[in-house]
Short mmCIF file of C-alpha atoms in Angstrom, two decimals:
data_model
loop_
_atom_site.label_atom_id
_atom_site.label_comp_id
_atom_site.label_asym_id
_atom_site.label_seq_id
_atom_site.Cartn_x
_atom_site.Cartn_y
_atom_site.Cartn_z
CA MET A 1 0.00 0.00 0.00
CA THR A 2 2.70 2.47 0.81
CA ASP A 3 4.54 3.84 -2.14
CA VAL A 4 8.04 3.06 -0.94
CA VAL A 5 10.88 2.63 -3.38
CA PRO A 6 12.32 -0.87 -3.08
CA GLN A 7 16.05 -1.15 -2.63
CA ALA A 8 17.55 -3.67 -4.95
CA SER A 9 20.82 -4.32 -6.67
CA VAL A 10 20.40 -5.50 -10.22
CA THR A 11 22.67 -7.96 -11.94
CA THR A 12 23.83 -7.64 -15.50
CA ALA A 13 21.51 -7.39 -18.45
CA ASN A 14 22.08 -11.02 -19.33
CA THR A 15 20.54 -12.34 -16.14
CA SER A 16 16.88 -12.43 -15.18
CA GLN A 17 17.28 -12.40 -11.43
CA VAL A 18 17.19 -9.62 -8.90
CA GLU A 19 19.10 -9.91 -5.67
CA PRO A 20 17.22 -7.61 -3.31
CA LYS A 21 18.74 -6.16 -0.23
CA ARG A 22 17.51 -8.17 2.75
CA LEU A 23 14.38 -6.63 4.23
CA ARG A 24 14.19 -6.58 8.01
CA SER A 25 11.06 -6.71 10.12
CA PRO A 26 10.76 -4.06 12.86
CA PHE A 27 10.12 -6.94 15.29
CA GLU A 28 13.57 -8.44 14.72
CA ARG A 29 14.99 -5.95 17.21
CA PHE A 30 13.23 -7.97 19.92
CA GLY A 31 15.26 -11.06 19.04
CA LEU A 32 12.43 -12.90 17.27
CA THR A 33 13.26 -15.30 14.44
CA GLY A 34 11.61 -18.08 12.43
CA ARG A 35 7.96 -18.93 12.97
CA PRO A 36 7.44 -16.64 16.01
CA LEU A 37 8.72 -13.70 13.95
CA ARG A 38 6.46 -14.57 11.04
CA THR A 39 3.46 -14.91 13.38
CA VAL A 40 4.14 -11.53 14.98
CA ASN A 41 4.59 -9.96 11.52
CA TRP A 42 1.15 -11.18 10.46
CA LEU A 43 -0.36 -9.94 13.73
CA GLY A 44 1.26 -6.61 12.94
CA VAL A 45 -0.46 -6.61 9.53
CA VAL A 46 -3.83 -7.33 11.17
CA ALA A 47 -3.25 -4.49 13.64
CA GLY A 48 -2.27 -2.19 10.78
CA VAL A 49 -5.47 -2.94 8.82
CA TYR A 50 -7.46 -2.34 12.02
CA VAL A 51 -5.88 1.09 12.52
CA LEU A 52 -6.32 1.91 8.80
CA ILE A 53 -10.05 1.25 8.92
CA THR A 54 -10.37 3.15 12.20
CA ALA A 55 -8.50 6.14 10.73
CA VAL A 56 -10.81 6.20 7.69
CA GLU A 57 -13.83 6.14 10.01
CA LEU A 58 -12.27 9.00 12.00
CA ILE A 59 -11.88 11.08 8.83
CA GLY A 60 -15.53 10.52 7.94
CA SER A 61 -16.69 11.60 11.40
CA GLY A 62 -14.30 14.54 11.39
CA PHE A 63 -15.49 15.74 8.01
CA LYS A 64 -19.09 15.68 9.24
CA ALA A 65 -18.17 17.59 12.38
CA ALA A 66 -16.13 20.16 10.46
CA THR A 67 -18.60 20.85 7.68
CA GLY A 68 -22.04 20.06 9.07
CA ASP A 69 -24.31 20.36 6.05
CA THR A 70 -21.90 22.56 4.10
CA ALA A 71 -19.59 19.89 2.65
CA GLU A 72 -20.48 20.72 -0.92
CA SER A 73 -19.95 24.46 -0.50
CA LEU A 74 -16.65 23.84 1.30
CA PHE A 75 -15.35 22.00 -1.75
CA ALA A 76 -16.80 24.50 -4.21
CA PHE A 77 -13.29 25.30 -5.40
CA ALA A 78 -13.02 21.67 -6.54
CA SER A 79 -16.40 21.58 -8.25
CA ASN A 80 -14.42 22.10 -11.45
CA PRO A 81 -13.52 18.48 -12.28
CA PHE A 82 -10.09 19.46 -13.57
CA VAL A 83 -9.27 21.12 -10.26
CA ALA A 84 -10.48 18.04 -8.36
CA LEU A 85 -8.28 15.95 -10.65
CA MET A 86 -5.27 18.14 -9.85
CA VAL A 87 -5.99 17.92 -6.11
CA GLY A 88 -5.76 14.14 -6.43
CA VAL A 89 -2.50 14.40 -8.38
CA LEU A 90 -0.87 16.80 -5.91
CA PHE A 91 -1.97 14.98 -2.76
CA THR A 92 -0.77 11.64 -4.10
CA ALA A 93 2.53 13.06 -5.34
CA ALA A 94 3.08 14.72 -1.95
CA THR A 95 2.32 11.59 0.08
CA GLN A 96 3.86 9.19 -2.47
CA SER A 97 0.87 6.92 -1.90
CA SER A 98 -2.26 6.52 -3.97
CA SER A 99 -3.54 4.25 -1.20
CA THR A 100 -3.50 7.22 1.17
CA THR A 101 -5.41 9.38 -1.31
CA THR A 102 -8.05 6.74 -2.03
CA SER A 103 -8.50 5.86 1.66
CA VAL A 104 -8.86 9.51 2.64
CA THR A 105 -11.29 10.10 -0.24
CA VAL A 106 -13.45 7.15 0.83
CA GLY A 107 -13.63 8.64 4.32
CA LEU A 108 -14.50 12.09 2.96
CA VAL A 109 -17.27 10.69 0.77
CA ALA A 110 -18.75 8.88 3.77
CA GLY A 111 -18.60 12.21 5.59
CA GLY A 112 -20.47 14.10 2.86
CA LEU A 113 -18.04 14.88 0.03
CA PRO A 114 -20.08 14.73 -3.21
CA ILE A 115 -19.18 11.72 -5.34
CA GLN A 116 -18.98 14.00 -8.39
CA ILE A 117 -15.94 15.69 -6.79
CA ALA A 118 -14.45 12.45 -5.49
CA ILE A 119 -14.37 10.76 -8.91
CA PRO A 120 -11.82 13.15 -10.51
CA MET A 121 -9.80 13.09 -7.27
CA LEU A 122 -9.56 9.30 -7.49
CA MET A 123 -8.51 9.59 -11.13
CA GLY A 124 -5.83 12.06 -10.08
CA ALA A 125 -4.49 9.55 -7.58
CA ASN A 126 -3.68 7.26 -10.50
CA ILE A 127 -1.57 9.97 -12.11
CA GLY A 128 0.17 11.07 -8.92
CA THR A 129 1.23 7.55 -7.95
CA THR A 130 3.39 7.20 -11.08
CA LEU A 131 5.81 9.81 -9.73
CA THR A 132 7.61 7.25 -7.56
CA ASN A 133 8.83 4.96 -10.33
CA THR A 134 9.68 7.98 -12.49
CA LEU A 135 11.95 9.21 -9.70
CA VAL A 136 13.48 5.74 -9.38
CA SER A 137 14.51 5.87 -13.04
CA LEU A 138 16.52 9.03 -12.34
CA GLY A 139 18.88 6.87 -10.30
CA MET A 140 20.23 5.44 -13.56
CA VAL A 141 20.88 8.85 -15.14
CA ARG A 142 24.67 8.37 -15.36
CA ASP A 143 24.42 5.60 -17.97
CA ARG A 144 22.66 7.04 -21.01
CA GLU A 145 21.36 3.76 -22.46
CA SER A 146 20.25 2.36 -19.10
CA PHE A 147 18.54 5.67 -18.30
CA ARG A 148 16.76 5.66 -21.64
CA ARG A 149 15.34 2.20 -21.00
CA ALA A 150 14.50 2.95 -17.35
CA PHE A 151 12.84 6.32 -18.04
CA SER A 152 10.75 4.80 -20.83
CA ALA A 153 9.68 1.94 -18.55
CA ALA A 154 8.71 4.43 -15.83
CA THR A 155 6.83 6.88 -18.05
CA VAL A 156 4.82 4.21 -19.87
CA HIS A 157 2.87 4.12 -16.60
CA ASP A 158 2.52 7.92 -16.75
CA PHE A 159 1.26 7.87 -20.33
CA PHE A 160 -1.16 5.02 -19.69
CA ASN A 161 -2.79 6.77 -16.73
CA LEU A 162 -2.85 10.14 -18.49
CA LEU A 163 -4.54 8.50 -21.50
CA ALA A 164 -7.02 6.76 -19.18
CA VAL A 165 -8.00 10.09 -17.65
CA ALA A 166 -8.19 11.73 -21.09
CA ILE A 167 -10.69 9.07 -22.15
CA PHE A 168 -12.78 8.51 -19.04
CA LEU A 169 -13.01 12.00 -17.52
CA PRO A 170 -14.90 13.36 -20.56
CA LEU A 171 -17.10 10.23 -20.55
CA GLU A 172 -17.79 10.81 -16.88
CA LEU A 173 -18.69 14.45 -17.44
CA ALA A 174 -20.95 13.61 -20.37
CA PHE A 175 -22.66 10.42 -19.19
CA GLY A 176 -21.72 9.82 -15.53
CA LEU A 177 -20.32 6.42 -16.50
CA LEU A 178 -18.32 5.66 -13.36
CA GLN A 179 -20.90 7.22 -11.06
CA ARG A 180 -23.65 5.05 -12.55
CA VAL A 181 -21.69 1.79 -12.57
CA SER A 182 -20.21 2.30 -9.11
CA GLY A 183 -23.60 3.31 -7.75
CA TRP A 184 -25.16 0.13 -9.09
CA LEU A 185 -22.36 -2.02 -7.67
CA ALA A 186 -22.59 -0.32 -4.29
CA GLY A 187 -26.35 -0.79 -4.23
CA ALA A 188 -26.02 -4.45 -5.19
CA SER A 189 -23.39 -4.93 -2.50
CA SER A 190 -25.20 -3.20 0.32
CA GLY A 191 -28.89 -2.79 -0.59
CA ALA A 192 -31.76 -4.85 0.75
CA ASP A 193 -32.27 -6.53 -2.61
CA GLY A 194 -28.62 -7.37 -3.20
CA GLY A 195 -28.99 -11.02 -2.28
CA ILE A 196 -26.10 -13.03 -0.89
CA VAL A 197 -23.49 -10.46 -1.95
CA ALA A 198 -25.22 -7.63 -0.09
CA THR A 199 -25.76 -9.86 2.93
CA LEU A 200 -22.08 -10.81 2.97
CA PHE A 201 -20.88 -7.20 2.58
CA ALA A 202 -23.32 -5.99 5.24
CA ALA A 203 -22.13 -8.67 7.65
CA ILE A 204 -18.49 -7.79 7.07
CA GLY A 205 -19.24 -4.09 7.49
CA THR A 206 -21.15 -4.67 10.72
CA VAL A 207 -18.38 -6.80 12.21
CA VAL A 208 -15.67 -4.35 11.18
CA ASP A 209 -17.65 -1.37 12.49
CA THR A 210 -18.28 -3.11 15.81
CA VAL A 211 -14.61 -3.98 16.23
CA THR A 212 -13.22 -0.59 15.23
CA GLU A 213 -15.83 1.58 16.95
CA PRO A 214 -14.20 1.55 20.43
CA LEU A 215 -10.87 2.94 19.16
CA ALA A 216 -12.64 5.43 16.87
CA ASN A 217 -14.78 6.67 19.77
CA LEU A 218 -11.70 6.93 21.99
CA LEU A 219 -9.85 9.04 19.42
CA GLU A 220 -12.93 11.19 18.83
CA ALA A 221 -13.31 11.77 22.57
CA GLY A 222 -9.63 12.64 22.83
CA THR A 223 -10.11 15.52 20.39
CA SER A 224 -13.40 16.77 21.82
CA PHE A 225 -11.72 19.48 23.89
CA LEU A 226 -11.89 21.70 20.80
CA PRO A 227 -15.16 23.28 19.61
CA ASP A 228 -16.57 22.54 16.15
CA PRO A 229 -15.44 22.93 13.47
CA TRP A 230 -11.88 22.66 14.86
CA HIS A 231 -12.76 19.40 16.58
CA GLY A 232 -13.61 17.93 13.18
CA VAL A 233 -10.51 19.42 11.54
CA LEU A 234 -8.28 17.85 14.19
CA MET A 235 -9.97 14.49 13.65
CA ILE A 236 -9.30 14.72 9.90
CA VAL A 237 -5.64 15.64 10.47
CA LEU A 238 -5.25 12.82 13.00
CA GLY A 239 -6.91 10.36 10.62
CA ILE A 240 -4.66 11.34 7.71
CA GLY A 241 -1.59 11.08 9.94
CA LEU A 242 -2.64 7.61 11.09
CA ILE A 243 -3.22 6.50 7.49
CA LEU A 244 0.20 7.75 6.39
CA GLY A 245 1.90 5.98 9.28
CA VAL A 246 -0.01 2.73 9.04
CA ILE A 247 0.38 2.44 5.27
CA ASN A 248 4.14 2.74 5.67
CA TRP A 249 3.98 0.19 8.50
CA LEU A 250 1.94 -2.25 6.41
CA GLY A 251 4.26 -1.75 3.46
CA ARG A 252 7.31 -2.71 5.52
CA LEU A 253 5.71 -5.80 7.01
CA LEU A 254 4.10 -7.03 3.79
CA LYS A 255 7.32 -6.63 1.85
CA VAL A 256 9.12 -8.72 4.47
CA LEU A 257 6.39 -11.36 4.37
CA MET A 258 5.66 -11.42 0.65
CA VAL A 259 8.57 -10.02 -1.33
CA GLY A 260 10.10 -13.43 -1.99
CA LYS A 261 6.86 -14.87 -3.34
CA ALA A 262 6.11 -11.63 -5.16
CA ALA A 263 9.50 -11.58 -6.87
CA GLN A 264 9.15 -15.25 -7.81
CA MET A 265 5.74 -14.59 -9.35
CA LEU A 266 7.12 -11.56 -11.16
CA HIS A 267 9.97 -13.48 -12.78
CA SER A 268 7.89 -16.50 -13.68
CA SER A 269 5.02 -14.64 -15.34
CA VAL A 270 6.02 -11.21 -16.66
CA GLY A 271 7.72 -12.53 -19.77
CA ARG A 272 4.99 -15.03 -20.71
CA GLY A 273 2.66 -12.60 -22.45
CA PRO A 274 0.49 -9.53 -21.92
CA ILE A 275 -2.37 -11.29 -20.10
CA SER A 276 0.07 -12.99 -17.76
CA GLY A 277 1.80 -9.65 -17.23
CA VAL A 278 -1.44 -7.90 -16.27
CA ALA A 279 -2.43 -10.75 -13.95
CA SER A 280 0.97 -10.85 -12.25
CA GLY A 281 1.02 -7.06 -11.83
CA ALA A 282 -2.37 -7.19 -10.11
CA ALA A 283 -1.45 -10.19 -7.95
CA VAL A 284 1.95 -8.89 -6.84
CA THR A 285 0.48 -5.48 -5.99
CA MET A 286 -2.27 -7.07 -3.90
CA MET A 287 0.41 -9.07 -2.08
CA VAL A 288 2.64 -6.11 -1.20
CA GLN A 289 -0.20 -3.54 -1.17
CA SER A 290 1.71 -0.93 -3.15
CA SER A 291 1.53 -0.22 -6.85
CA SER A 292 4.57 2.05 -6.63
CA THR A 293 6.60 -0.64 -4.91
CA THR A 294 5.85 -3.19 -7.61
CA THR A 295 6.23 -0.85 -10.57
CA SER A 296 9.40 0.69 -9.12
CA LEU A 297 10.83 -2.80 -8.77
CA MET A 298 10.55 -3.15 -12.53
CA ILE A 299 12.53 0.01 -13.33
CA PRO A 300 16.06 -1.28 -12.57
CA LEU A 301 15.15 -4.52 -14.36
CA ALA A 302 14.10 -2.56 -17.41
CA GLY A 303 17.14 -0.30 -17.21
CA SER A 304 19.47 -3.30 -17.14
CA GLY A 305 17.71 -4.87 -20.12
CA THR A 306 16.33 -7.81 -18.13
CA PHE A 307 12.78 -6.97 -19.18
CA SER A 308 11.75 -5.05 -22.27
CA LEU A 309 9.35 -2.10 -22.30
CA LYS A 310 6.65 -4.30 -23.86
CA GLN A 311 7.01 -6.73 -20.94
CA VAL A 312 6.92 -4.00 -18.28
CA TYR A 313 3.88 -2.28 -19.79
CA PRO A 314 1.19 -4.91 -19.00
CA PHE A 315 2.65 -5.40 -15.53
CA THR A 316 2.04 -1.74 -14.70
CA VAL A 317 -1.52 -2.01 -16.03
CA GLY A 318 -2.13 -4.90 -13.64
CA ALA A 319 -0.56 -2.95 -10.77
CA ASN A 320 -3.22 -0.24 -11.28
CA ILE A 321 -5.91 -2.84 -10.70
CA GLY A 322 -4.20 -4.50 -7.74
CA THR A 323 -3.86 -1.30 -5.77
CA THR A 324 -7.64 -0.72 -5.69
CA VAL A 325 -7.99 -3.29 -2.90
CA THR A 326 -6.98 -0.67 -0.32
CA ALA A 327 -9.99 1.54 -0.97
CA LEU A 328 -12.32 -1.47 -0.71
CA ILE A 329 -10.82 -2.35 2.68
CA ALA A 330 -11.23 1.26 3.81
CA ALA A 331 -14.91 1.27 2.78
CA PHE A 332 -15.71 -1.38 5.40
CA ALA A 333 -15.22 1.28 8.07
CA PHE A 334 -18.82 2.34 7.46
CA THR A 335 -22.26 0.76 7.48
CA GLY A 336 -25.74 1.80 6.36
CA ALA A 337 -26.09 4.77 4.03
CA GLU A 338 -22.52 5.87 4.79
CA GLY A 339 -21.27 2.41 3.94
CA GLU A 340 -23.02 2.48 0.59
CA VAL A 341 -21.50 5.78 -0.53
CA ALA A 342 -18.08 4.70 0.80
CA LEU A 343 -18.35 1.51 -1.23
CA GLN A 344 -19.37 3.55 -4.26
CA ALA A 345 -16.19 5.63 -3.98
CA ALA A 346 -14.12 2.46 -3.67
CA PHE A 347 -15.84 0.92 -6.68
CA VAL A 348 -15.12 4.08 -8.69
CA HIS A 349 -11.42 3.42 -8.25
CA VAL A 350 -11.82 -0.26 -9.13
CA MET A 351 -13.90 0.26 -12.23
CA PHE A 352 -11.84 3.17 -13.53
CA ASN A 353 -8.76 0.96 -13.58
CA VAL A 354 -10.58 -2.09 -14.93
CA PHE A 355 -12.23 -0.08 -17.72
CA ALA A 356 -8.91 1.58 -18.57
CA ALA A 357 -7.23 -1.81 -18.87
CA LEU A 358 -10.03 -3.19 -21.05
CA VAL A 359 -10.30 -0.17 -23.35
CA ILE A 360 -6.68 0.95 -23.70
CA PHE A 361 -4.86 -2.34 -23.39
CA GLY A 362 -7.63 -4.22 -25.16
CA MET A 363 -7.61 -2.06 -28.30
CA PRO A 364 -4.46 -2.46 -30.45
CA LEU A 365 -4.39 1.16 -31.65
CA LEU A 366 -4.81 2.66 -28.19
CA ARG A 367 -2.44 0.11 -26.68
CA GLN A 368 0.43 1.53 -28.72
CA VAL A 369 -0.06 5.14 -27.59
CA PRO A 370 1.58 4.84 -24.13
CA LEU A 371 4.40 2.75 -25.64
CA ARG A 372 5.15 5.31 -28.34
CA GLY A 373 4.93 8.19 -25.88
CA ALA A 374 7.29 6.45 -23.45
CA VAL A 375 9.80 5.58 -26.17
CA TRP A 376 9.80 9.16 -27.47
CA LEU A 377 10.19 10.69 -24.01
CA GLY A 378 12.89 8.18 -23.06
CA ASN A 379 14.88 9.13 -26.16
CA VAL A 380 14.65 12.89 -25.64
CA ALA A 381 15.33 12.61 -21.90
CA ALA A 382 18.42 10.49 -22.54
CA ALA A 383 19.67 13.09 -25.03
CA ASN A 384 18.94 16.02 -22.68
CA LYS A 385 18.33 15.38 -18.97
CA LEU A 386 16.45 18.68 -18.67
CA TRP A 387 13.49 17.02 -20.42
CA ALA A 388 13.27 14.51 -17.58
CA ALA A 389 13.28 17.29 -14.98
CA ALA A 390 10.70 19.27 -16.95
CA TRP A 391 8.42 16.23 -17.19
CA VAL A 392 8.59 15.42 -13.48
CA LEU A 393 8.16 18.99 -12.27
CA GLY A 394 5.59 19.93 -14.90
CA VAL A 395 3.24 16.93 -14.77
CA PHE A 396 3.31 16.34 -11.01
CA VAL A 397 3.82 19.83 -9.58
CA GLY A 398 3.70 22.76 -12.00
CA VAL A 399 0.53 22.07 -13.99
CA PRO A 400 -1.56 20.94 -10.99
CA MET A 401 -0.57 23.92 -8.83
CA ALA A 402 -1.05 26.40 -11.67
CA LEU A 403 -4.53 25.11 -12.52
CA ILE A 404 -5.66 25.09 -8.88
CA GLY A 405 -4.20 28.58 -8.32
CA LEU A 406 -5.86 30.06 -11.39
CA THR A 407 -9.22 28.58 -10.47
CA VAL A 408 -9.07 29.90 -6.91
CA LEU A 409 -8.01 33.38 -8.08
CA LEU A 410 -10.66 33.56 -10.78
#
């Protein structure tokens, strides 16, 4: 879930193996080894998920307390979908974690944020999360050919997500595609007529809410010394801080627990074909709960020539899908009407990435666009490093801040 850059030393271009630096569990300092260490690591993951869900619930309650019935007017500056998109890009780039952005957005929607504003924000999270692997590629800048391959492999993810937004944001504005589909899925998963699926989701939500409510109430009571709306603002800040911390915590533990299996799956399936690449990207990302971790792992492999750009490309598409699990987990912090809108926000993220994979990767003409864009940018960046700096600063910082600033001023 956390977008942490993996540390790995890559062998020569003629080998297909990565020898990662040994990852250490934070519990090793207590002298634990073997099965006891693994057991405690898994308990740490369970505790992390518990705190994550509690933090999302805290954000929802805080947003209600801070805004009352004025949530929509508070976010009037983001009623422009392009501004909401840029908010998602900036927040994700700043936190280096799309999981943080999506989890926070789910909590805000449950607290009253209109879904029409949340949808572009969730799209923006997809763009912002690609910054991490783009920065990783800069580590190979000294070797021109390696940098060319690495920067192309990193920016194919950028181009894919930018193209996805270019296609689906206009469709959303014209027809409400994601809002309609996600609304139907949320209703089927939580409504009275949803059958076994709704019953199962409702049961999970009730259990999760019952378990997390004591800690959420304790944290809410601990901030009640402030009057509204500052009480709510403090709850939101505390919730975001908890999410940032716990996502980093989960990332460390899951990489210790799963990185061996994840790397084995990566090597055994990436080169077998595009469908296998998409599937492995989704599976590995679900295992380590971080799309940036998995895609960044591919950058040194691509730079060394171990994997080609065409092999890396479907893996990154799958990573987009795998990372949507976090928002679904976060949605279980709520029940009833709040739970339904929280699930809708989570399903927006899921369906946006699934639709993008089906449309862009499924259509031969569109499939080539990110590849050609990445190859072109890799070539010009290798010839002049200023292009790489301009791309990173422009796409992830300059354009978003300029658009938000102009909208606020006007």
